[in-house]
Coordinates of C-alpha atoms in Angstrom, one line a residue:
Chain A
X64 CA 38.4 -1.5 3.7
X65 CA 35.3 -0.9 5.8
X66 CA 35.8 -1.4 9.6
X67 CA 33.1 -1.7 12.3
X68 CA 33.1 0.8 15.2
X69 CA 33.9 -2.0 17.8
X70 CA 36.9 -3.0 15.7
X71 CA 38.1 0.7 15.5
X72 CA 38.1 0.7 19.2
X73 CA 40.4 -2.4 19.2
X74 CA 42.7 -0.8 16.6
X75 CA 43.0 2.4 18.6
X76 CA 43.8 0.6 21.8
X77 CA 46.5 -1.3 20.0
X78 CA 48.2 1.8 18.5
X79 CA 49.7 5.0 19.8
X80 CA 51.0 8.5 18.6
X81 CA 47.9 9.6 16.7
X82 CA 47.6 12.5 14.3
X83 CA 44.0 13.5 13.8
X84 CA 43.4 15.4 10.5
X85 CA 40.6 17.8 10.0
X86 CA 39.4 19.3 6.7
X87 CA 40.5 22.7 5.5
X88 CA 38.3 25.7 6.2
X89 CA 37.4 23.9 9.4
X90 CA 33.9 23.9 10.7
X91 CA 32.4 22.8 14.0
X92 CA 32.0 19.2 13.0
X93 CA 35.5 18.4 11.8
X94 CA 36.9 20.3 14.8
X95 CA 34.5 19.0 17.4
X96 CA 35.0 15.4 16.1
X97 CA 38.8 15.7 16.0
X98 CA 39.2 17.3 19.5
X99 CA 36.6 14.9 21.1
X100 CA 38.6 12.0 19.7
X101 CA 41.9 13.6 20.8
X102 CA 40.6 14.1 24.4
X103 CA 39.5 10.5 24.4
X104 CA 42.8 9.1 23.2
X105 CA 44.7 11.2 25.7
X106 CA 42.4 9.9 28.4
X107 CA 43.6 6.4 27.3
X108 CA 47.2 7.6 28.0
X109 CA 47.9 7.8 24.2
X110 CA 49.7 10.6 22.5
X111 CA 47.3 12.4 20.2
X112 CA 47.3 15.7 18.4
X113 CA 44.8 17.5 16.0
X114 CA 46.1 19.0 12.8
X115 CA 44.4 21.5 10.5
X116 CA 45.7 23.0 7.3
X117 CA 44.1 26.4 8.1
X118 CA 44.1 28.6 11.2
X119 CA 41.3 27.6 13.5
X120 CA 38.8 30.5 13.9
X121 CA 38.9 32.0 17.4
X122 CA 35.3 31.1 18.1
X123 CA 36.3 27.4 18.3
X124 CA 39.1 28.0 20.9
X125 CA 36.9 26.8 23.8
X126 CA 36.9 23.3 22.2
X127 CA 40.6 22.7 22.8
X128 CA 41.6 25.1 25.7
X129 CA 41.9 22.1 28.1
X130 CA 43.8 19.8 25.7
X131 CA 47.3 18.7 26.4
X132 CA 49.7 19.8 23.7
X133 CA 51.9 16.8 22.9
X134 CA 54.8 16.5 20.5
X135 CA 55.7 13.1 19.1
X136 CA 56.4 11.3 15.8
X137 CA 53.1 10.2 14.3
X138 CA 52.5 6.4 14.0
X139 CA 48.8 6.3 13.2
X140 CA 46.9 8.8 11.2
X141 CA 43.1 9.4 11.3
X142 CA 41.0 11.8 9.3
X143 CA 37.7 13.0 10.6
X144 CA 34.9 14.5 8.4
X145 CA 37.2 14.6 5.4
X146 CA 35.4 13.4 2.3
X147 CA 38.4 13.5 -0.1
X148 CA 42.2 14.1 0.2
X149 CA 42.0 17.5 -1.5
X150 CA 40.0 18.7 1.5
X151 CA 43.0 18.1 3.7
X152 CA 44.4 21.4 2.4
X153 CA 47.8 22.5 1.4
X154 CA 49.5 21.9 4.8
X155 CA 48.2 18.4 5.3
X156 CA 48.1 17.1 1.7
X157 CA 51.4 15.4 2.5
X158 CA 49.5 12.9 4.5
X159 CA 47.1 12.0 1.6
X160 CA 48.5 8.5 1.1
X161 CA 49.2 7.9 4.7
X162 CA 45.8 8.0 6.3
X163 CA 45.2 4.8 8.3
X164 CA 41.6 5.4 9.2
X165 CA 38.9 7.8 7.9
X166 CA 35.8 8.5 10.0
X167 CA 33.2 10.4 8.1
X168 CA 29.5 10.9 7.5
X169 CA 29.7 12.1 3.9
X170 CA 28.0 9.6 1.5
X171 CA 30.6 10.4 -1.2
X172 CA 33.7 9.8 1.0
X173 CA 36.4 8.9 -1.5
X174 CA 37.7 6.0 0.6
X175 CA 41.3 7.2 0.4
X176 CA 42.2 5.6 3.8
X177 CA 43.4 2.1 4.6
X178 CA 40.4 1.6 6.8
X179 CA 37.2 3.7 6.8
X180 CA 34.0 4.0 8.7
X181 CA 31.4 6.0 6.8
X182 CA 27.9 6.5 8.2
X183 CA 25.9 8.9 6.0
X184 CA 22.9 8.5 8.3
X185 CA 24.7 10.4 11.1
X186 CA 23.9 14.1 10.9
X187 CA 27.4 14.9 12.0
X188 CA 30.7 13.0 12.2
X189 CA 30.6 14.0 15.9
X190 CA 27.7 11.5 16.3
X191 CA 30.0 8.7 15.1
X192 CA 32.8 9.9 17.4
X193 CA 30.3 9.8 20.3
X194 CA 29.5 6.2 19.5
X195 CA 33.1 5.4 19.1
X196 CA 34.1 6.9 22.4
X197 CA 31.4 4.8 24.1
X198 CA 33.0 1.7 22.3
X199 CA 36.4 2.8 23.7
X200 CA 34.9 2.7 27.2
X201 CA 36.3 6.2 27.8
X202 CA 34.1 8.1 30.2
X203 CA 32.6 11.3 28.6
X204 CA 33.5 14.5 30.4
X205 CA 32.6 18.1 29.8
X206 CA 35.6 18.7 27.4
X207 CA 34.4 15.8 25.2
X208 CA 30.8 16.8 25.6
X209 CA 31.5 20.4 24.4
X210 CA 33.1 19.0 21.3
X211 CA 30.4 16.5 20.5
X212 CA 27.6 19.0 21.0
X213 CA 29.3 21.6 18.9
X214 CA 29.8 19.1 16.0
X215 CA 26.2 18.1 16.0
X216 CA 24.7 21.5 16.6
X217 CA 26.8 23.2 13.8
X218 CA 26.3 20.4 11.2
X219 CA 22.5 20.3 11.8
X220 CA 22.2 24.1 11.6
X221 CA 21.2 24.0 15.3
X222 CA 18.8 21.1 14.8
X223 CA 17.1 22.7 11.8
X224 CA 18.6 21.0 8.8
X225 CA 17.1 17.9 7.0
X226 CA 19.8 15.6 8.6
X227 CA 18.6 16.3 12.2
X228 CA 17.5 13.0 13.7
X229 CA 16.0 11.8 16.9
X230 CA 19.6 10.5 17.7
X231 CA 21.0 14.0 17.1
X232 CA 18.6 15.4 19.8
X233 CA 19.2 12.4 22.1
X234 CA 23.0 12.9 22.1
X235 CA 22.5 16.6 22.5
X236 CA 20.4 16.0 25.6
X237 CA 23.1 13.7 27.0
X238 CA 25.8 16.3 26.4
X239 CA 23.7 19.0 28.1
X240 CA 23.3 16.6 31.1
X241 CA 27.1 16.5 31.2
X242 CA 27.2 20.3 31.7
X243 CA 27.4 21.7 28.1
X244 CA 26.2 25.3 28.0
X245 CA 24.2 24.8 24.8
X246 CA 22.9 28.3 24.8
X247 CA 26.4 29.8 25.0
X248 CA 27.8 27.6 22.3
X249 CA 24.8 28.1 19.9
X250 CA 25.0 31.9 20.5
X251 CA 28.7 31.9 19.5
X252 CA 28.0 29.6 16.5
X253 CA 24.7 31.0 15.2
X254 CA 23.6 34.1 16.9
X255 CA 26.5 36.4 16.8
X256 CA 27.1 38.6 13.7
X257 CA 29.8 41.1 13.1
X258 CA 28.8 44.5 11.8
X259 CA 30.7 43.5 8.6
X260 CA 28.4 40.5 8.3
X261 CA 25.3 42.8 8.6
X262 CA 26.7 45.1 5.9
X263 CA 27.4 42.1 3.6
X264 CA 23.9 40.8 4.2
X265 CA 22.4 44.1 3.0
X266 CA 24.5 43.9 -0.2
X267 CA 23.6 40.3 -0.8
X268 CA 19.9 41.0 -0.3
X269 CA 20.1 43.7 -2.9
X270 CA 21.5 41.2 -5.4
X271 CA 18.6 38.8 -5.0
X272 CA 17.3 37.5 -8.4
X273 CA 14.6 34.9 -9.2
X274 CA 14.4 32.3 -12.0
X275 CA 11.9 29.7 -13.2
X276 CA 8.7 31.0 -11.7
X277 CA 10.6 31.9 -8.5
X278 CA 11.6 28.3 -7.9
X279 CA 15.2 29.3 -8.0
X280 CA 16.7 32.3 -6.2
X281 CA 20.3 33.6 -6.4
X282 CA 22.3 36.0 -4.3
X283 CA 25.8 37.0 -4.9
X284 CA 28.8 38.9 -3.6
X285 CA 31.6 40.1 -5.9
X286 CA 35.2 40.2 -4.9
X287 CA 35.0 44.0 -5.1
X288 CA 32.0 44.2 -2.8
X289 CA 33.7 41.9 -0.3
X290 CA 37.0 43.8 -0.3
X291 CA 35.2 46.9 0.9
X292 CA 35.2 45.3 4.3
X293 CA 37.7 43.7 6.6
X294 CA 36.0 40.3 6.3
X295 CA 36.7 36.9 7.9
X296 CA 35.4 33.5 6.7
X297 CA 32.7 33.4 9.4
X298 CA 31.1 36.6 8.1
X299 CA 29.6 34.5 5.3
X300 CA 28.1 31.9 7.6
X301 CA 24.4 31.4 6.8
X302 CA 24.5 33.3 3.5
X303 CA 24.0 30.0 1.6
X304 CA 20.7 29.5 3.4
X305 CA 19.2 33.0 2.6
X306 CA 17.9 32.4 -1.0
X307 CA 16.4 29.0 -0.3
X308 CA 14.4 30.5 2.6
X309 CA 12.3 32.6 0.4
X310 CA 8.7 31.2 0.1
X311 CA 8.3 28.8 -2.8
X312 CA 12.0 28.6 -3.6
X313 CA 13.2 25.0 -4.3
X314 CA 16.8 25.9 -5.2
X315 CA 18.7 28.6 -3.5
X316 CA 22.2 29.7 -4.6
X317 CA 24.8 31.8 -3.0
X318 CA 27.7 32.9 -5.3
X319 CA 30.8 34.3 -3.8
X320 CA 33.7 35.6 -5.9
X321 CA 36.6 34.4 -3.8
X322 CA 39.3 35.8 -6.2
X323 CA 38.5 37.7 -9.4
X324 CA 36.9 35.3 -11.8
X325 CA 36.7 32.4 -9.4
X326 CA 33.2 31.9 -7.8
X327 CA 32.4 29.6 -4.9
X328 CA 28.9 28.4 -5.4
X329 CA 26.7 27.1 -2.5
X330 CA 23.5 25.3 -3.5
X331 CA 20.7 24.6 -1.0
X332 CA 17.6 22.7 -2.1
X333 CA 14.2 21.6 -1.0
X334 CA 14.2 17.8 -0.3
X335 CA 12.7 17.2 -3.7
X336 CA 15.9 18.2 -5.5
X337 CA 19.4 16.8 -5.1
X338 CA 21.8 19.7 -4.6
X339 CA 24.8 17.4 -5.0
X340 CA 23.7 16.4 -8.5
X341 CA 23.5 20.1 -9.5
X342 CA 27.0 20.6 -8.2
X343 CA 28.3 17.5 -9.9
X344 CA 27.9 19.3 -13.2
X345 CA 30.7 21.6 -12.0
X346 CA 32.8 18.9 -10.4
X347 CA 31.5 19.7 -7.0
X348 CA 29.5 17.7 -4.5
X349 CA 28.0 17.5 -1.0
X350 CA 24.7 16.3 0.5
X351 CA 21.2 16.1 -0.9
X352 CA 20.1 19.5 0.4
X353 CA 23.4 21.2 0.7
X354 CA 26.2 21.1 -1.8
X355 CA 28.9 23.3 -3.4
X356 CA 31.1 23.8 -6.4
X357 CA 33.5 26.3 -8.0
X358 CA 32.6 28.0 -11.3
X359 CA 34.9 30.3 -13.3
X360 CA 34.1 33.3 -15.4
X361 CA 32.4 36.7 -14.9
X362 CA 29.5 36.9 -12.5
X363 CA 27.2 37.1 -15.5
X364 CA 28.7 34.0 -17.1
X365 CA 28.7 32.0 -13.8
X366 CA 25.0 32.8 -13.2
X367 CA 24.2 31.8 -16.8
X368 CA 26.0 28.5 -16.5
X369 CA 24.2 27.7 -13.3
X370 CA 20.8 28.8 -14.5
X371 CA 21.2 26.6 -17.6
X372 CA 21.9 23.5 -15.6
X373 CA 19.2 24.3 -13.1
X374 CA 16.7 24.3 -15.9
X375 CA 17.0 20.5 -15.8
X376 CA 16.0 20.3 -12.2
X377 CA 13.0 22.6 -12.1
X378 CA 11.4 21.6 -15.4
Chain B
X205 CA -4.6 27.3 43.9
X206 CA -1.6 25.3 42.7
X207 CA -2.4 21.8 41.5
X208 CA 0.1 18.9 40.7
X209 CA 0.1 17.3 37.3
X210 CA -1.1 14.0 38.6
X211 CA -4.1 15.8 40.2
X212 CA -4.8 17.6 36.9
X213 CA -5.1 14.2 35.3
X214 CA -7.6 13.2 37.9
X215 CA -9.6 16.5 37.4
X216 CA -9.7 16.1 33.6
X217 CA -10.9 12.5 33.9
X218 CA -13.8 13.6 36.2
X219 CA -14.9 16.5 33.9
X220 CA -16.1 16.9 30.3
X221 CA -16.9 19.5 27.6
X222 CA -13.6 21.3 27.7
X223 CA -12.9 24.7 26.1
X224 CA -9.1 25.2 25.7
X225 CA -8.1 28.9 25.4
X226 CA -5.0 30.1 23.7
X227 CA -3.4 33.5 23.9
X228 CA -4.0 36.2 21.3
X229 CA -1.5 36.6 18.4
X230 CA -1.1 32.8 18.7
X231 CA 2.3 31.2 18.4
X232 CA 3.4 27.6 18.0
X233 CA 3.5 26.9 21.7
X234 CA 0.0 28.1 22.7
X235 CA -1.4 26.4 19.6
X236 CA 0.7 23.2 19.9
X237 CA -0.2 22.9 23.6
X238 CA -3.9 23.5 23.1
X239 CA -4.3 21.1 20.2
X240 CA -2.2 18.4 21.8
X241 CA -4.4 18.6 24.9
X242 CA -7.5 18.7 22.7
X243 CA -6.4 15.6 20.8
X244 CA -5.7 13.8 24.1
X245 CA -9.1 14.8 25.7
X246 CA -10.9 13.6 22.5
X247 CA -9.0 10.3 22.7
X248 CA -10.5 10.0 26.3
X249 CA -13.9 10.4 24.6
X250 CA -14.4 13.8 26.0
X251 CA -15.7 16.8 24.1
X252 CA -13.0 19.3 23.6
X253 CA -12.4 22.4 21.5
X254 CA -9.6 25.0 21.1
X255 CA -10.5 28.7 21.0
X256 CA -8.4 31.6 19.9
X257 CA -9.3 35.2 19.8
X258 CA -7.4 35.8 16.5
X259 CA -7.4 34.0 13.2
X260 CA -4.9 31.1 13.4
X261 CA -2.1 31.7 10.8
X262 CA -2.3 29.2 7.9
X263 CA 1.2 27.8 8.6
X264 CA -0.2 26.1 11.8
X265 CA -3.1 24.4 10.0
X266 CA -1.3 21.0 10.0
X267 CA -1.6 21.0 13.8
X268 CA -5.4 20.6 13.7
X269 CA -6.3 19.1 10.3
X270 CA -7.1 15.7 11.9
X271 CA -9.0 17.2 14.9
X272 CA -12.7 16.4 15.3
X273 CA -14.7 19.6 15.4
X274 CA -17.2 19.3 18.2
X275 CA -20.0 21.6 19.3
X276 CA -21.1 21.6 22.9
X277 CA -21.8 23.8 25.9
X278 CA -18.5 24.4 27.8
X279 CA -18.3 23.0 31.3
X280 CA -14.6 23.2 32.1
X281 CA -12.3 25.9 30.8
X282 CA -8.5 25.6 30.5
X283 CA -6.0 28.2 29.4
X284 CA -2.7 27.2 28.0
X285 CA 0.4 29.4 27.7
X286 CA -1.7 32.4 28.8
X287 CA 0.2 34.6 31.3
X288 CA -2.6 37.0 32.0
X289 CA -6.3 37.4 31.1
X290 CA -5.6 40.5 28.9
X291 CA -3.7 38.1 26.6
X292 CA -6.9 36.1 25.9
X293 CA -7.8 38.8 23.4
X294 CA -11.1 40.6 22.6
X295 CA -13.0 37.5 21.6
X296 CA -12.1 35.4 24.6
X297 CA -11.9 38.1 27.3
X298 CA -15.5 37.0 28.3
X299 CA -13.9 33.9 29.9
X300 CA -11.5 35.8 32.1
X301 CA -13.2 35.0 35.3
X302 CA -14.3 31.6 34.3
X303 CA -11.0 29.8 33.7
X304 CA -11.0 26.6 35.8
X305 CA -7.3 25.6 35.1
X306 CA -4.3 27.5 33.8
X307 CA -1.3 25.6 32.4
X308 CA 1.6 27.8 31.7
X309 CA 5.4 28.2 31.8
X310 CA 5.6 32.0 32.3
X311 CA 7.2 32.8 35.6
X312 CA 4.9 35.9 35.9
X313 CA 1.6 34.1 35.3
X314 CA -1.0 36.2 37.0
X315 CA -2.8 33.2 38.6
X316 CA -6.2 34.3 37.4
X317 CA -7.6 30.7 37.2
X318 CA -9.2 28.6 39.9
X319 CA -6.4 26.1 39.6
X320 CA -3.0 26.6 38.0
X321 CA 0.1 24.6 37.1
X322 CA 3.0 26.9 36.3
X323 CA 6.5 25.5 35.6
X324 CA 8.8 28.2 34.5
X325 CA 11.6 25.7 34.1
X326 CA 9.8 24.2 31.1
X327 CA 11.1 25.8 27.9
X328 CA 7.6 25.6 26.4
X329 CA 4.1 25.0 27.8
X330 CA 4.1 22.0 25.3
X331 CA 6.7 20.3 27.5
X332 CA 4.2 20.5 30.4
X333 CA 1.4 19.2 28.2
X334 CA 3.6 16.3 27.2
X335 CA 4.1 15.3 30.9
X336 CA 0.4 15.8 31.5
X337 CA -0.6 13.5 28.6
X338 CA 1.7 10.9 30.0
X339 CA -0.1 11.3 33.4
X340 CA -3.4 11.0 31.6
X341 CA -2.2 7.6 30.3
X342 CA -3.3 8.6 26.8
X343 CA -1.0 7.1 24.1
X344 CA 0.9 9.6 22.1
X345 CA 0.2 9.6 18.4
X346 CA 1.6 11.5 15.4
X347 CA -1.1 14.2 15.8
X348 CA -0.2 14.9 19.4
X349 CA 3.5 14.6 18.6
X350 CA 3.4 17.2 15.8
X351 CA 1.8 19.6 18.3
X352 CA 4.2 18.9 21.1
X353 CA 7.2 19.2 18.8
X354 CA 6.0 22.4 17.2
X355 CA 5.4 24.0 20.7
X356 CA 8.9 23.1 21.9
X357 CA 10.7 24.0 18.7
X358 CA 9.0 27.4 18.2
X359 CA 9.4 28.5 21.9
X360 CA 13.1 27.5 22.0
X361 CA 13.8 29.2 18.6
X362 CA 14.6 25.8 17.2
X363 CA 16.6 24.7 20.3
X364 CA 18.7 27.9 20.2
X365 CA 17.3 30.0 23.0
X366 CA 18.5 30.2 26.6
X367 CA 15.5 28.1 27.8
X368 CA 16.5 25.0 25.7
X369 CA 17.1 22.2 28.1
X370 CA 18.2 18.5 27.9
X371 CA 14.5 17.7 28.4
X372 CA 13.5 19.9 25.4
X373 CA 15.9 17.8 23.2
X374 CA 14.8 14.5 24.9
X375 CA 11.1 15.2 24.2
X376 CA 11.9 16.3 20.7
X377 CA 13.7 13.0 20.1
X378 CA 10.7 11.1 21.3
X379 CA 8.4 13.0 19.0
X380 CA 10.6 12.4 16.0
X381 CA 10.5 8.7 16.9
X382 CA 6.7 8.9 16.7
X383 CA 7.1 10.1 13.1
X384 CA 7.3 13.9 13.4
X385 CA 8.9 15.4 10.2
X386 CA 11.0 17.9 12.2
X387 CA 12.7 19.3 9.1
X388 CA 9.4 20.1 7.4
X389 CA 8.0 21.7 10.5
X390 CA 11.1 23.8 11.3
X391 CA 11.3 24.8 7.6
X392 CA 7.7 26.2 7.8
X393 CA 8.4 27.8 11.2
X394 CA 11.9 29.2 10.8
X395 CA 13.2 28.9 7.3
X396 CA 10.5 30.3 5.1
X397 CA 10.4 34.0 4.4
X398 CA 8.1 35.9 2.2
X399 CA 9.5 38.4 -0.3
X400 CA 7.8 41.1 1.8
X401 CA 9.8 39.9 4.9
X402 CA 13.0 40.2 2.9
X403 CA 12.1 43.7 1.9
X404 CA 11.3 44.7 5.5
X405 CA 14.6 43.2 6.7
X406 CA 16.5 45.4 4.3
X407 CA 14.7 48.5 5.7
X408 CA 15.1 47.4 9.3
X409 CA 18.9 46.8 8.7
X410 CA 19.2 50.3 7.4
X411 CA 17.7 51.7 10.6
X412 CA 20.3 50.0 12.9
X413 CA 21.6 52.3 15.6
X414 CA 24.0 51.6 18.4
X415 CA 24.1 53.1 21.9
X416 CA 26.4 52.8 25.0
X417 CA 29.6 51.6 23.4
X418 CA 27.6 49.3 21.1
X419 CA 26.2 47.3 24.0
X420 CA 22.7 48.3 22.9
X421 CA 21.4 48.1 19.3
X422 CA 18.0 49.2 18.0
X423 CA 16.2 48.6 14.7
X424 CA 12.8 50.0 13.9
X425 CA 10.0 49.9 11.3
X426 CA 7.6 52.7 11.1
X427 CA 3.9 52.3 10.2
X428 CA 4.6 54.2 7.0
X429 CA 7.4 51.7 6.0
X430 CA 5.3 48.7 6.9
X431 CA 2.2 49.9 5.0
X432 CA 4.2 50.0 1.7
X433 CA 3.8 46.2 1.7
X434 CA 1.0 43.7 2.1
X435 CA 2.3 42.4 5.4
X436 CA 1.1 39.6 7.7
X437 CA 2.1 39.1 11.3
X438 CA 4.6 36.3 10.5
X439 CA 6.6 38.7 8.2
X440 CA 8.1 40.1 11.5
X441 CA 9.1 36.8 12.9
X442 CA 12.8 36.9 13.9
X443 CA 13.1 40.7 13.7
X444 CA 13.4 40.9 17.5
X445 CA 16.5 38.8 17.4
X446 CA 18.4 40.8 14.7
X447 CA 19.9 43.6 16.8
X448 CA 21.0 41.4 19.8
X449 CA 22.8 39.1 17.3
X450 CA 25.4 41.8 16.6
X451 CA 28.7 41.0 18.2
X452 CA 29.1 42.6 21.6
X453 CA 25.4 43.7 21.9
X454 CA 23.9 42.9 25.3
X455 CA 20.5 44.5 24.7
X456 CA 18.8 44.3 21.3
X457 CA 15.6 46.2 20.6
X458 CA 13.1 46.0 17.8
X459 CA 10.6 48.8 17.6
X460 CA 7.5 48.4 15.4
X461 CA 5.0 51.1 15.0
X462 CA 1.7 49.1 14.9
X463 CA -0.5 52.1 14.5
X464 CA 0.7 55.7 14.2
X465 CA 2.1 56.7 17.6
X466 CA 1.9 53.2 19.2
X467 CA 5.1 51.2 19.2
X468 CA 5.4 47.6 20.0
X469 CA 8.9 47.1 21.6
X470 CA 10.7 43.7 21.7
X471 CA 13.7 43.5 24.0
X472 CA 16.2 40.6 23.7
X473 CA 19.1 40.4 26.1
X474 CA 22.3 38.6 26.9
X475 CA 21.8 36.4 30.0
X476 CA 23.6 39.0 32.1
X477 CA 20.6 41.5 31.7
X478 CA 17.0 40.9 32.6
X479 CA 14.8 42.0 29.6
X480 CA 11.6 41.6 31.6
X481 CA 12.9 44.3 34.1
X482 CA 13.5 46.7 31.2
X483 CA 10.0 46.2 29.9
X484 CA 8.5 46.4 33.4
X485 CA 9.3 50.2 33.3
X486 CA 6.8 50.4 30.4
X487 CA 4.2 48.1 32.0
X488 CA 5.4 45.2 29.9
X489 CA 6.9 41.8 30.8
X490 CA 8.2 38.5 29.6
X491 CA 11.2 36.3 30.2
X492 CA 14.7 37.1 31.3
X493 CA 16.2 37.2 27.8
X494 CA 13.1 38.0 25.8
X495 CA 10.4 40.5 26.8
X496 CA 8.1 43.1 25.3
X497 CA 6.2 46.3 26.0
X498 CA 4.2 49.1 24.3
X499 CA 5.5 52.6 24.2
X500 CA 3.7 55.7 22.8
X501 CA 5.0 58.8 21.1
X502 CA 7.0 59.6 18.0
X503 CA 9.7 57.1 17.0
X504 CA 12.3 59.7 18.2
X505 CA 10.5 60.0 21.6
X506 CA 10.1 56.2 22.0
X507 CA 13.8 55.6 21.3
X508 CA 14.7 58.3 23.8
X509 CA 12.5 56.8 26.5
X510 CA 14.0 53.4 25.9
X511 CA 17.6 54.6 25.7
X512 CA 17.1 56.5 29.0
X513 CA 15.9 53.4 30.9
X514 CA 18.5 51.2 29.3
X515 CA 21.3 53.4 30.7
X516 CA 20.5 51.8 34.1
X517 CA 21.2 48.3 32.8
X518 CA 24.5 48.9 30.8
X519 CA 26.1 51.2 33.4

């Protein structure tokens, strides 16, 4: 059932012992949202804890370094930025039927929770959490501000993606007023590349192919190419954006062979084309300009499947 | 002589027939600032015109497409975002002793004008122009908002550079409220690459070298490499940032051979090192984290000269 923000505040005040679930392969928004809410609940003298199925990448450690680690039996379970239960990941899937409240900004949230608040107009779930914390009458501090800023900044691609609104900027300004070192955070999130990443970029650029009068561009990395390096997930940050950035390209695709024969496909589109509709053909989903899916086969077959579907969108 | 913003407003009201001078190799801030001010002056029923020594790149044409083209004899000359007269360029250098008012955010503005307003705390000159227009009591419209937004967004590297302040975000929010299509503008400014640019990136990545325990990284493009393509100035946008982005690098340098034997050097640094001091050794200058200079010789010699100076900064 849908619930209003002010009613969420009431529910949270009435409950205690919160588990806050993030999505697997955690990003700045799911983590920023979860830790911001956790800090706020702890400030209300509640027990609260953030859970993630995967190891949290070290670059996000500043988000939770001041958080109290509390052990307790969960009584109320909240998911943040989790569009469907499958995204909880192997270690949290046990909670899939137990989520009391889902807070999310994904239009296609599967409404798996008992209560949900979904605002797809928010550029980041962190924007919703910001409003919620105001409703909770918890005073914002630097810990919370760092989390909110990181969520917004990462989910808007540092205020560059189509979802970036006046409100995104306005909240960012308030967080900087609270002492957030925005330059430092954005440098960690966007402006730091490992040497491995640079090497992978070179390989990916070499794979660039164009289709349909250059309206579609594809780059790829095979499992073999990836395994030449000691990679971590963040080495692939930003790769999805590369093909769409080429002048005139309406659909940019990054294909990554995660295990032999299984390809993770990221689709980025111009506003005129709905990326989530392309990915829906392969049981994937996402947002209008950024979506993803998994396709199986050889690289050649995967490209063929994609290119055949894309024909319908650049006709 | 320094003049306050409110007094600038008074001076502009008392005068007419304005020439507004930008710097050569114009960027989003000098153009955004100039056209915003021009729109505002025309709204005050003044004659006003923007002059630039170089051809304005096509991607900025949306800034002035609604501007009235007026012909008149100049009576009051303003420079915006011009740190020193040499930056006026060949076609505007004739005005070097005639600038009545300089509005700028460069700390090292040479104070060549009769009156100046320099605020190095502003991330962009466009932020100063925004305040000035408020002082002029001219109502902001979408034309002006597009210019102000573009100035701020481009000079902050889309809200990512060290200069990005709460005020930068706050003004951006107000401009979006006025109807600015921030996604479209940022896509043009940051997220669109020509194929030529991609090719040059590959070559530049191949040239990457590290010095001083990887604290300094250098990439380069020779005149010969550049001349293989049909390049335009914007094909090099963002190259300066590439070497500094590598993990652990404090000083990133991009060397571009503009004509045989003449190298344009861009230095980008971590906040702990002053890039403008490095460039001062070669009679260049700029900001703390972003500066430039010109060095002569062979590529080998130029690198040697730079690496020798840099030793003093990463000791």
